[in-house]
Coordinates of N, CA and C and ligand atoms in Angstrom, one line a residue:
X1 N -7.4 20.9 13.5 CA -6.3 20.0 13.7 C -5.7 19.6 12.4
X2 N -6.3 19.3 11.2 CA -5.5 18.7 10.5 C -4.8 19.6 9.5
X3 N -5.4 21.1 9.5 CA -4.9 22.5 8.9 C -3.7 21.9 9.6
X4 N -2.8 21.8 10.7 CA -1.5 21.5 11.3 C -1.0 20.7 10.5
X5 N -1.7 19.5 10.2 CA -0.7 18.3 9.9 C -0.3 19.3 7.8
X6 N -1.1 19.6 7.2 CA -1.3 20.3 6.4 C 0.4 21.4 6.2
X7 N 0.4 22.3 7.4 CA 1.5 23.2 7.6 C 2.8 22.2 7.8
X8 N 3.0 21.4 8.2 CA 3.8 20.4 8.6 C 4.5 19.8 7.0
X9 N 3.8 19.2 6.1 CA 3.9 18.8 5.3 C 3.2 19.1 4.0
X10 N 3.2 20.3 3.6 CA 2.2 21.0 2.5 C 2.0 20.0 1.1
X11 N 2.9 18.8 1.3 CA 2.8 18.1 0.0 C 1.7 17.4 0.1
X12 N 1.0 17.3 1.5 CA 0.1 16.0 1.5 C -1.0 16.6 1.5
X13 N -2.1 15.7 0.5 CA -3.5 16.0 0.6 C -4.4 15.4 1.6
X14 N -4.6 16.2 2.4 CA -5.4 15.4 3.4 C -6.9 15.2 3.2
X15 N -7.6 14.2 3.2 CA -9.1 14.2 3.0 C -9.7 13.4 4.2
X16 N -10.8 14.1 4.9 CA -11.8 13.2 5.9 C -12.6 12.8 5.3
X17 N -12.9 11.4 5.6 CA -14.5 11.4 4.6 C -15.3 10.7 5.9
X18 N -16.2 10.9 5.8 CA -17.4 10.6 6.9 C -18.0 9.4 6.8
X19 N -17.4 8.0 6.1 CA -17.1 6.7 6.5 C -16.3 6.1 5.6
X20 N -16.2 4.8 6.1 CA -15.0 3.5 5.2 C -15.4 3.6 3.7
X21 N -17.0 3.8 3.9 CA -17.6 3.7 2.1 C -17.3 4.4 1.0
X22 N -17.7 5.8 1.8 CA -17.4 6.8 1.4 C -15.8 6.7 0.9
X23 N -14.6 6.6 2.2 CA -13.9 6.6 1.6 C -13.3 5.7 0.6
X24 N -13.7 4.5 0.3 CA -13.5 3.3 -0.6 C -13.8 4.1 -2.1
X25 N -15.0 4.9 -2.3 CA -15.4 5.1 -3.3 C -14.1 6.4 -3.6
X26 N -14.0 7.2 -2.7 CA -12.4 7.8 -3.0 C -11.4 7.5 -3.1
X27 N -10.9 6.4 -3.1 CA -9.8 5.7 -3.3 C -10.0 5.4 -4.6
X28 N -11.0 4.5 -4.8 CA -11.6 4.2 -6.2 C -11.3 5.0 -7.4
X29 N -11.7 6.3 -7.1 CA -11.8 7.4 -7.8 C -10.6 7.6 -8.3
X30 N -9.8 7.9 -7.4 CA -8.3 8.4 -7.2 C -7.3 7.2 -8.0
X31 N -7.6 5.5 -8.0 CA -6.8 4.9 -8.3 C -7.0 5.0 -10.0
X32 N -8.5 5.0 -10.4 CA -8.8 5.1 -11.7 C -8.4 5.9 -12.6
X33 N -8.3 7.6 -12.0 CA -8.0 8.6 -12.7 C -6.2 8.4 -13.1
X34 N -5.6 7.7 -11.7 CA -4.3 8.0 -12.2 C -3.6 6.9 -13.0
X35 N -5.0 5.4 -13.4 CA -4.4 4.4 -14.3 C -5.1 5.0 -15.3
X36 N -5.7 5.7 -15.6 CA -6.0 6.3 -17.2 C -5.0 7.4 -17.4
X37 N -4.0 8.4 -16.4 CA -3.6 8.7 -16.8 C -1.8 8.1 -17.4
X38 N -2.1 6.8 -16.7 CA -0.5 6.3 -16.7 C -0.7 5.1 -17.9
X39 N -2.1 5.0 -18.4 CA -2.1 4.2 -19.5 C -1.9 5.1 -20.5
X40 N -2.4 6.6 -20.8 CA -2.7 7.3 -21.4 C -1.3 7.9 -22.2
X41 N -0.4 8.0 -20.9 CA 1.3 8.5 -21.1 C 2.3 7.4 -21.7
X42 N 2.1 6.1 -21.0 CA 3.2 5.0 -20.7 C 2.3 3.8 -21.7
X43 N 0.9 3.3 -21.4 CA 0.7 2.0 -22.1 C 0.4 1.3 -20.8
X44 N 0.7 1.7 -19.4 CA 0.9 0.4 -18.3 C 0.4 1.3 -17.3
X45 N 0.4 0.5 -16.5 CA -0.5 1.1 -14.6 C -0.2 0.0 -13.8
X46 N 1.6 0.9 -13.1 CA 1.5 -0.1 -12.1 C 1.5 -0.1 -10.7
X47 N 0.7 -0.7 -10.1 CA 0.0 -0.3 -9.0 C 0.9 -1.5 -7.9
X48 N 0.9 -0.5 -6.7 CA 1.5 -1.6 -5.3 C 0.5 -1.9 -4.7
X49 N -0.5 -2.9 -4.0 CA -1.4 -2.7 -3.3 C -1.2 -3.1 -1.9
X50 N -2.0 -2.7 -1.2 CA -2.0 -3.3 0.5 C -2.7 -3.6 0.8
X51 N -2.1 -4.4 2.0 CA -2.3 -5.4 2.7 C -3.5 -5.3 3.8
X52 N -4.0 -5.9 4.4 CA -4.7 -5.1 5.9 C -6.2 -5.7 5.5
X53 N -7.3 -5.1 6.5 CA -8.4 -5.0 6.0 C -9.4 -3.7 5.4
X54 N -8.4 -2.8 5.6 CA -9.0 -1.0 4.8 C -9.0 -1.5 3.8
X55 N -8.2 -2.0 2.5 CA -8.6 -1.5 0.9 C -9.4 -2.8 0.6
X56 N -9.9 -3.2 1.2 CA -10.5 -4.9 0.9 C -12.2 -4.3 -0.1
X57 N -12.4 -3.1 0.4 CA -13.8 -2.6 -0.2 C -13.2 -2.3 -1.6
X58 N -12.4 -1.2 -1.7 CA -11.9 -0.8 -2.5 C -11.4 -1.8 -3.5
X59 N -10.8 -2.7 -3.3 CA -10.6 -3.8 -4.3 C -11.9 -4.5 -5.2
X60 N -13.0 -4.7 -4.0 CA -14.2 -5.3 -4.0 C -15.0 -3.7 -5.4
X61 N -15.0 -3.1 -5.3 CA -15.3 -1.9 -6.0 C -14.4 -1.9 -7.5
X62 N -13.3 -2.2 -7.2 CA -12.7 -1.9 -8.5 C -12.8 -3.0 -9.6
X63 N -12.8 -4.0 -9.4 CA -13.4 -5.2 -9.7 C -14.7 -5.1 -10.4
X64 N -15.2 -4.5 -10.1 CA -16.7 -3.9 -10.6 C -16.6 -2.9 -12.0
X65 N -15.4 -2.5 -12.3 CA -14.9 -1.5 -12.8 C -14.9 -2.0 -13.9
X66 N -14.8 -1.0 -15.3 CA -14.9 -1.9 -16.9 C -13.1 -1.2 -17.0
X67 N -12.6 -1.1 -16.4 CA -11.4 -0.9 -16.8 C -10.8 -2.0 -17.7
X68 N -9.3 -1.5 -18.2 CA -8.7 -2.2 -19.0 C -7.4 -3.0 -18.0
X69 N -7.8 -3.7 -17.6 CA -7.2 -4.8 -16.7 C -5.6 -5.2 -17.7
X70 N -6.2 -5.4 -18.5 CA -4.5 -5.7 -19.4 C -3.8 -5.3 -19.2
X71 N -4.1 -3.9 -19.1 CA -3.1 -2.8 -19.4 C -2.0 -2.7 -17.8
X72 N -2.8 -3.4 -16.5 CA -2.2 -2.8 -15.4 C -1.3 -4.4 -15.1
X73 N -0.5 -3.6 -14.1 CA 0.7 -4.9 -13.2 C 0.3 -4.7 -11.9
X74 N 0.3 -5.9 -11.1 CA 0.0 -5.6 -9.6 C 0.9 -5.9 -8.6
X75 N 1.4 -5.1 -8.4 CA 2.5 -5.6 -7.1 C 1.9 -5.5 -6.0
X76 N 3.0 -6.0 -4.6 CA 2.4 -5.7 -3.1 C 3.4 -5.4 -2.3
X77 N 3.1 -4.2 -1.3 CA 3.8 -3.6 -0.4 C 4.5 -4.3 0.5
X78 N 3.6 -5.3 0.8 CA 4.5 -6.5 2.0 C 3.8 -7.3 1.6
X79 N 3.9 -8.7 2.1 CA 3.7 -10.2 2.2 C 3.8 -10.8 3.3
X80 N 3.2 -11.6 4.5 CA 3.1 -12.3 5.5 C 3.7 -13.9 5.0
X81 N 4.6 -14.2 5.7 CA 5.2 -15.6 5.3 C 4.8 -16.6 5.8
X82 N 3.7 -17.1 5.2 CA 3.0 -18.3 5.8 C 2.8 -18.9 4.0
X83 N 2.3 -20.3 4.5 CA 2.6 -21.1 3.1 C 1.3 -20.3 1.8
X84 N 1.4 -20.7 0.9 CA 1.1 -20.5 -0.2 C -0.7 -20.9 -0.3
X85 N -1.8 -20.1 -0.6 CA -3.0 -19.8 -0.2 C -3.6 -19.9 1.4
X86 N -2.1 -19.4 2.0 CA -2.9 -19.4 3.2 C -4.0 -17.7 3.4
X87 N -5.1 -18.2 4.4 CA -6.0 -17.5 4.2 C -5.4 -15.9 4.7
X88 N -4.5 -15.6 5.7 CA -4.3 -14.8 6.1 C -3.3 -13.9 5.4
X89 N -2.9 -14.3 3.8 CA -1.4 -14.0 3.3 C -2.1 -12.5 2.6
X90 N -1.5 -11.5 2.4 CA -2.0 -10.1 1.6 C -2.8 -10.9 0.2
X91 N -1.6 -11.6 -0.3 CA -2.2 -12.4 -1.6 C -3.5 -12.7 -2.1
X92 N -3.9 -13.3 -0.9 CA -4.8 -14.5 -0.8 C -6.2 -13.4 -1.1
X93 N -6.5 -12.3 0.0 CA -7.7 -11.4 0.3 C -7.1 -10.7 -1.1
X94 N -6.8 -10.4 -1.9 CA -6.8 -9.6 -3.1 C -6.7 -10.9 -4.2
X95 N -6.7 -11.9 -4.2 CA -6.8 -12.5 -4.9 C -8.5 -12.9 -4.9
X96 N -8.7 -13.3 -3.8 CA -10.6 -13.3 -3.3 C -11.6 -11.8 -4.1
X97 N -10.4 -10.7 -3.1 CA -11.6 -9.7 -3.8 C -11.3 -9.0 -5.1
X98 N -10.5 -9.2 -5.5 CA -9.8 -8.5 -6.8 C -9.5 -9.6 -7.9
X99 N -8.2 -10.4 -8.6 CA -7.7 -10.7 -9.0 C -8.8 -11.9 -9.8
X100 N -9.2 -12.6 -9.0 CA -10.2 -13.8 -9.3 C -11.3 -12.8 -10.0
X101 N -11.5 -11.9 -10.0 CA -12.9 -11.2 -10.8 C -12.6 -10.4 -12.1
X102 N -11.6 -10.0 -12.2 CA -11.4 -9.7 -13.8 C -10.8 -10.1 -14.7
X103 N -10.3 -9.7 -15.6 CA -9.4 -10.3 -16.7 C -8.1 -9.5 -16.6
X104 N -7.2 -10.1 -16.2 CA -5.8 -9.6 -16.1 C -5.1 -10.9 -16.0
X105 N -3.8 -10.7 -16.7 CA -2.9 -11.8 -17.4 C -2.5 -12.3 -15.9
X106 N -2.0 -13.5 -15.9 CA -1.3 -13.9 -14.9 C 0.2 -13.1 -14.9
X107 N 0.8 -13.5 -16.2 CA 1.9 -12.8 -15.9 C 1.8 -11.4 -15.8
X108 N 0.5 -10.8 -15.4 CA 1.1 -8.7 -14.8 C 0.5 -9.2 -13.6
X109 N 0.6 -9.9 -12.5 CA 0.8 -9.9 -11.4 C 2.1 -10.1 -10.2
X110 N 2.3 -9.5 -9.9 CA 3.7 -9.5 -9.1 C 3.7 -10.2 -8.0
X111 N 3.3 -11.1 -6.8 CA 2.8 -11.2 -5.9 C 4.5 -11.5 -5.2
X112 N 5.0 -11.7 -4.1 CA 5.9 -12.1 -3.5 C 6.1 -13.2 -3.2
X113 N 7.0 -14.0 -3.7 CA 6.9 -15.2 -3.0 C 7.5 -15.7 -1.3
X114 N 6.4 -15.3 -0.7 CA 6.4 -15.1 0.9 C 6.7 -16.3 1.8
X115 N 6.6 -17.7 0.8 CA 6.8 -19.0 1.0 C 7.8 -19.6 1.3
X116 N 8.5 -18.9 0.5 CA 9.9 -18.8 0.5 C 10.9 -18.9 2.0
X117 N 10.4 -17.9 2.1 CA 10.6 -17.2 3.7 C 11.3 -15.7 3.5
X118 N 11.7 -15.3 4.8 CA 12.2 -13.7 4.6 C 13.2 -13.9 3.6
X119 N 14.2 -14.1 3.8 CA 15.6 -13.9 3.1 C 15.8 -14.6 1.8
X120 N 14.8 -15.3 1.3 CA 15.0 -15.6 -0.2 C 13.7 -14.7 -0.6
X121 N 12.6 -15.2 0.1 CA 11.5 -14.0 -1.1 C 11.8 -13.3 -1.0
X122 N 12.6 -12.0 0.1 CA 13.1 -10.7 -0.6 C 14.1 -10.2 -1.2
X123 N 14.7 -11.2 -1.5 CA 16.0 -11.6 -2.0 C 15.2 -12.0 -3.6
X124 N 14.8 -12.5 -4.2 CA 13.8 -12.4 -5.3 C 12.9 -11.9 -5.8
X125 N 12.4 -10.9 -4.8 CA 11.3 -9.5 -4.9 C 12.1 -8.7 -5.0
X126 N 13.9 -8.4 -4.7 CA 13.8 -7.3 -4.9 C 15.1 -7.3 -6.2
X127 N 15.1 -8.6 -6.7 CA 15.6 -8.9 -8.5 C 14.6 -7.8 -9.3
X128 N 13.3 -8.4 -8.8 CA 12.0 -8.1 -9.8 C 11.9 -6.5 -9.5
X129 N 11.8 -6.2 -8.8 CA 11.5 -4.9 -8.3 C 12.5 -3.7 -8.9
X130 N 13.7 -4.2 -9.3 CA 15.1 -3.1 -9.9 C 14.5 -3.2 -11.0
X131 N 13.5 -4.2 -11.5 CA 14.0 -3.8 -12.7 C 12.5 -3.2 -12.9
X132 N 11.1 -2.8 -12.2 CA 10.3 -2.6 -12.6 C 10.1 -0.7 -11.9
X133 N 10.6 -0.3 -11.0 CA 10.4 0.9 -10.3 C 10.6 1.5 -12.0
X134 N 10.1 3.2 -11.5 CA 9.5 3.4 -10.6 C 8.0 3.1 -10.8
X135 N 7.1 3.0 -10.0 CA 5.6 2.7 -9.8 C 4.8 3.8 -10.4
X136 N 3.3 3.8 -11.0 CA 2.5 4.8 -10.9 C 1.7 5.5 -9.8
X137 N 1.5 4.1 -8.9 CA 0.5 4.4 -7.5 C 1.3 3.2 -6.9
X138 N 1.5 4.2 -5.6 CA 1.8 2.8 -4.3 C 0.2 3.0 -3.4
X139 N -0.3 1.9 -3.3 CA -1.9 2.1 -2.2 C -1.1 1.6 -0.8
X140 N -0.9 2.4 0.4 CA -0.9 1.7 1.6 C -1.8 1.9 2.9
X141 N -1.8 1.3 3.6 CA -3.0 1.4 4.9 C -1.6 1.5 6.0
X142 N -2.0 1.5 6.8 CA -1.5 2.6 8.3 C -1.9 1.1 9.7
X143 N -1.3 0.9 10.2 CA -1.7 0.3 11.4 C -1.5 1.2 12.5
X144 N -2.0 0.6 13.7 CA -2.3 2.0 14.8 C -1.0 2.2 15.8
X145 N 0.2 1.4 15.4 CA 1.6 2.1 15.8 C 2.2 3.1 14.7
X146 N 1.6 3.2 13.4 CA 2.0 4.1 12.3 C 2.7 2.9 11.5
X147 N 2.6 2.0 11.8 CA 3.4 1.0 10.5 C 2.9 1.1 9.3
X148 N 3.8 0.6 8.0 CA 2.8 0.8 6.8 C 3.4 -0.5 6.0
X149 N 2.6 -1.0 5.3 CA 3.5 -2.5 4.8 C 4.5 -2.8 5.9
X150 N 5.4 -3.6 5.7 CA 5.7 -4.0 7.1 C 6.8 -3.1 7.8
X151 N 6.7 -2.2 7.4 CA 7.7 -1.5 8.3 C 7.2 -0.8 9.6
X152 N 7.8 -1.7 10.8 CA 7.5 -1.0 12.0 C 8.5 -0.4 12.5
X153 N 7.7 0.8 13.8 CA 8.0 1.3 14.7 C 9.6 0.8 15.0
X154 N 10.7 1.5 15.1 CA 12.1 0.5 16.2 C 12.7 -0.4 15.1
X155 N 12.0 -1.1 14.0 CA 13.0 -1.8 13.0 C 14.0 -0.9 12.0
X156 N 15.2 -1.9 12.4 CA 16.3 -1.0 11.6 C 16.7 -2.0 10.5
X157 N 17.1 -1.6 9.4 CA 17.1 -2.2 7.8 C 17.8 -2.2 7.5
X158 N 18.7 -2.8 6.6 CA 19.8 -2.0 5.8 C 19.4 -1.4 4.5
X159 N 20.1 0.0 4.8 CA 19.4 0.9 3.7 C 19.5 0.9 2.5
X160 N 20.4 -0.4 2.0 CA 20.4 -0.8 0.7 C 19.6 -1.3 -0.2
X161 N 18.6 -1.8 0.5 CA 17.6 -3.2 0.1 C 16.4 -2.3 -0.2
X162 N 16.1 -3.0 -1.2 CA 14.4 -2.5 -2.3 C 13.9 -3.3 -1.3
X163 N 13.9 -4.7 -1.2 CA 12.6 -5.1 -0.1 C 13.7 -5.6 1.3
X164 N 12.7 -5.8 2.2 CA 13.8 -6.3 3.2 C 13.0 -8.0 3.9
X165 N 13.7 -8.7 4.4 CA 13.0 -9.8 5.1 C 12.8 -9.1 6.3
X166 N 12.0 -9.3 7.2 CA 10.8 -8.7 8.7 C 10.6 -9.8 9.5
X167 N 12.0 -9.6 10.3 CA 11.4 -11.0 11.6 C 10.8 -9.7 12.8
X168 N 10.0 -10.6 13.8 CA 10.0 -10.1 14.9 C 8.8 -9.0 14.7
X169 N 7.7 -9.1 13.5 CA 6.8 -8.2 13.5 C 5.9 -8.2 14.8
X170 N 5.6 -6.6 15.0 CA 4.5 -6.9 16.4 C 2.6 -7.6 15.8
X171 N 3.0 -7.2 14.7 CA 1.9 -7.7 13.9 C 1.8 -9.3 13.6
X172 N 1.1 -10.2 13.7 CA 1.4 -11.5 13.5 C 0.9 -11.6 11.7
X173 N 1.9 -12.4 11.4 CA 2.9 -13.1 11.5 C 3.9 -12.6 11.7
X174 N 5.2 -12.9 12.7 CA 5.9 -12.3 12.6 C 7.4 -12.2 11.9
X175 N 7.4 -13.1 10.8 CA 8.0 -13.0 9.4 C 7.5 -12.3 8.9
X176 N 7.8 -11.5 8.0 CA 7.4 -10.5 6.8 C 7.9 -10.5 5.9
X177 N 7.7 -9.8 4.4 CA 8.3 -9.5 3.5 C 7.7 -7.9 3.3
X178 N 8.8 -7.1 2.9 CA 7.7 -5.8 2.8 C 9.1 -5.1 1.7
X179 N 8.8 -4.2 0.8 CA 9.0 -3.2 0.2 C 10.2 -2.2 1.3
X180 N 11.3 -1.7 0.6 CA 11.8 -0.5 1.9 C 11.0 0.7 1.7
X181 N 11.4 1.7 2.6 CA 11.3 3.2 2.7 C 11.7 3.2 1.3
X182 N 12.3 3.3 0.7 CA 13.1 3.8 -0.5 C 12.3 2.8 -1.9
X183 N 12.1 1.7 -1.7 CA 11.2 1.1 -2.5 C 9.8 1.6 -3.0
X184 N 8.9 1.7 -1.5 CA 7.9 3.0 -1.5 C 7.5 3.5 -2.3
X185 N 8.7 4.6 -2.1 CA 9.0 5.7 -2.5 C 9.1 6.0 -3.4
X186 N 9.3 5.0 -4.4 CA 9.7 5.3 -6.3 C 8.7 5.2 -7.0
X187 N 7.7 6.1 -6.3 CA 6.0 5.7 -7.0 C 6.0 7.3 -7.6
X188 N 5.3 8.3 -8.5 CA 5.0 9.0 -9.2 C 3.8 9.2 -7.8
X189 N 3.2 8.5 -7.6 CA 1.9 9.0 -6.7 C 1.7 8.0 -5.3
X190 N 1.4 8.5 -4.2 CA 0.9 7.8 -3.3 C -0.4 7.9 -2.5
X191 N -1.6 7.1 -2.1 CA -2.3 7.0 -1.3 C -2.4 6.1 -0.6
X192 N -2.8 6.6 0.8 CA -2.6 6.5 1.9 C -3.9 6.2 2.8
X193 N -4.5 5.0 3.4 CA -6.0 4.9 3.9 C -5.7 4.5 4.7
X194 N -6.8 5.3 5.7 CA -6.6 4.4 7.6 C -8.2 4.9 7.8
X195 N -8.9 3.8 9.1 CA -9.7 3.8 9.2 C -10.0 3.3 10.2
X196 N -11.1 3.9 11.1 CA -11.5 3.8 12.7 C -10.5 4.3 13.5
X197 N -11.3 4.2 14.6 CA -10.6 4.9 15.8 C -8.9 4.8 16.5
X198 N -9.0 3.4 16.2 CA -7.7 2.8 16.9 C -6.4 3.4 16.1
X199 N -6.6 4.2 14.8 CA -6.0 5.0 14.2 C -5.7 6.4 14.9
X200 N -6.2 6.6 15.8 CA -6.3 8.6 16.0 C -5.0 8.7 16.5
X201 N -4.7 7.7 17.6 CA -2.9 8.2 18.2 C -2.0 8.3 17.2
X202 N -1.6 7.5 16.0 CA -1.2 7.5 15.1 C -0.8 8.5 14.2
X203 N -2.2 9.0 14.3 CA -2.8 10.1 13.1 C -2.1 11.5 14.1
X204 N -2.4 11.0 15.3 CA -1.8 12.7 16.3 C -0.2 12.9 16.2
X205 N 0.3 11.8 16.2 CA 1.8 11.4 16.2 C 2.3 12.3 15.2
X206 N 1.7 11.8 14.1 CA 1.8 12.2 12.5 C 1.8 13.3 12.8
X207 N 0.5 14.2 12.8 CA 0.3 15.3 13.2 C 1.5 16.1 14.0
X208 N 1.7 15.6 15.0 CA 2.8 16.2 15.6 C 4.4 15.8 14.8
X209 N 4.7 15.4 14.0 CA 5.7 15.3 13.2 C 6.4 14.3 13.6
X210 N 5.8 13.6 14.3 CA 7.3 12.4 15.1 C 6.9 11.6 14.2
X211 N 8.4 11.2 14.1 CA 8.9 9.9 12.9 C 7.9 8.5 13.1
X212 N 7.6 8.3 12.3 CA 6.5 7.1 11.9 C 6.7 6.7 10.8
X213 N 7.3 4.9 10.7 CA 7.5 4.4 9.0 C 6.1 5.5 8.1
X214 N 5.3 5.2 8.1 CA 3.8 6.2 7.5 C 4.5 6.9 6.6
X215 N 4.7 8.0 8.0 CA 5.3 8.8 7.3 C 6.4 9.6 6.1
X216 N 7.3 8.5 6.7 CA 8.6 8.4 6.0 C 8.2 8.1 4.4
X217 N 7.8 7.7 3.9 CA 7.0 7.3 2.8 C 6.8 8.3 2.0
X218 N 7.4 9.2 0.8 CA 7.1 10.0 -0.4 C 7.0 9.8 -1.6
X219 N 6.4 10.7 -2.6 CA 5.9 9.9 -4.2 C 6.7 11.4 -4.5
X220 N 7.2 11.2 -5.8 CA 7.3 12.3 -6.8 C 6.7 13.3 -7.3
X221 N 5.0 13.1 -7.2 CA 4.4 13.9 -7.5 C 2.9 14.5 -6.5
X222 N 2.7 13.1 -6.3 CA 1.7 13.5 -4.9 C 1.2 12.6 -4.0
X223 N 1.0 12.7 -2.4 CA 0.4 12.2 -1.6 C -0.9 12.5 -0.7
X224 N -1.9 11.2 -1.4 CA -3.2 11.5 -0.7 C -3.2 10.7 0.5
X225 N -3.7 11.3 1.8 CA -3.8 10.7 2.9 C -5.3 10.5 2.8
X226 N -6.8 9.4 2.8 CA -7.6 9.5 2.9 C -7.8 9.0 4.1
X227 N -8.6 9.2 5.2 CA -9.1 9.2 6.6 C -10.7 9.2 6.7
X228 N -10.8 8.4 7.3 CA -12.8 8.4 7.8 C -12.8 9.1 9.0
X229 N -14.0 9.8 9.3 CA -13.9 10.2 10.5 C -13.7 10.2 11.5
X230 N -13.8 8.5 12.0 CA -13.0 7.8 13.0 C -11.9 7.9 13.5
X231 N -11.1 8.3 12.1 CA -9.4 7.9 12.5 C -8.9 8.9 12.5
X232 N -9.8 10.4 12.3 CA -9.2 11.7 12.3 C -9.3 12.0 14.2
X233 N -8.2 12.8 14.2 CA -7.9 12.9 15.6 C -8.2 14.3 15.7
Ligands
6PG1 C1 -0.4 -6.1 6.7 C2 -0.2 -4.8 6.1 C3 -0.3 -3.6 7.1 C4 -1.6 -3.0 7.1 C5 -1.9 -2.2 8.3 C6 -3.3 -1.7 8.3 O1 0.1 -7.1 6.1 O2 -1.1 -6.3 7.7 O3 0.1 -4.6 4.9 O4 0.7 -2.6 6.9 O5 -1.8 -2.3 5.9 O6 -1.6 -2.9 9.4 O7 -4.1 -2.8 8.5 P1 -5.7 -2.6 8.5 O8 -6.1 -2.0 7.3 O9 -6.2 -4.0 8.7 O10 -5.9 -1.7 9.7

């Protein structure tokens, strides 16, 4: 099956790994090699991260890491608009499993200001954002309609906008803030994590080539899709 998705899209690296852990520790792997290689070129590593509960290990993991924290900036793919340390905001669970455990400046964190509400914080995420693309790594997770940061299924955007404001998400909350298609997209590298079952229609969709935000989603140089065996269809 996934030799198809493979012919479909030859740019994308597809990997199964035979659980969440497993693949946590490949994410890990993958985020490390390409912030040594973007410290190594540039001086900086800037990374997008996501939202959800897939990269929550992965964060938890990297945190553990003797990296050089200085050196990186952390943005985020979308932002849930609920007030300011609420427990459910992307912020908040990367700030728990990430952010609070190493030493990185306050000012190389990018977070959204999601408090805001849609139309000003992405209206001031996407000031910040012109002037920082393009990215080294965008990290995104997959929900099981194929959304990715907040872009769902049937939402239409205007194609102008680095980020966009997200009413009406099927995902609660249903304010958003998220990154465009085109925002994404101005990463040098992309990886891609979905995990469990409730992923497989998704993953088949994919497979069969029908349009899915996921999808839509390209880096300049490469895209890893990492999958547990659950969510492989
Ligand atoms: C969010 C996200 C969203 C998420 C997917 C996958 O704010 O919820 O950024 O796009 O990444 O829904 O979520 P899970 O990893 O929890 O399945």
């Amino acid at each position: 099956m996934l030799k198809n998705i493979n012919k479909i899209n030859t740019t994308l690296d597809w990997q199964v790994l035979p659980s969440i852990d497993v693949l946590s520790h490949s994410a890990l792997d993958i985020i490390v090699k390409i912030a040594e290689k973007s410290i190594a070129k540039e001086g900086v590593f800037r990374l997008v991260l996501a939202g959800g509960t897939t990269p929550k290990k992965v964060y938890q993991l990297l945190a553990k890491t003797d990296c050089d924290f200085s050196l990186w900036e952390l943005y985020l793919g979308d932002e849930r608009c609920l007030p300011k340390q609420h427990t459910d905001r992307n912020s908040e669970m990367i700030l728990q499993t990430l952010v609070s455990k190493i030493n990185i400046p306050s000012s190389n964190i990018y977070f959204i200001d999601a408090e805001l509400g849609g139309e000003l914080g992405a209206k001031q995420y996407a000031t910040l954002i012109a002037k920082k693309i393009p990215f080294h790594l965008v990290l995104l997770g997959m929900g099981e309609d194929g959304h990715t940061a907040s872009l769902f299924p049937g939402h239409i955007h205007p194609k102008n906008e680095l980020v966009h404001a997200v009413y009406d998400a099927p995902k609660a909350p249903k304010e958003r803030i998220s990154l465009s298609q085109y925002a994404l997209s101005q990463t040098h590298n992309l990886l891609i994590l979905a995990s469990g079952k409730n992923k497989r229609d998704a993953i088949s969709q994919w497979q069969q080539a029908k349009p899915l935000p996921v999808s839509s989603i390209t880096a300049f140089s490469k895209i890893t899709v990492l999958l547990d065996e659950e969510a492989k269809c």
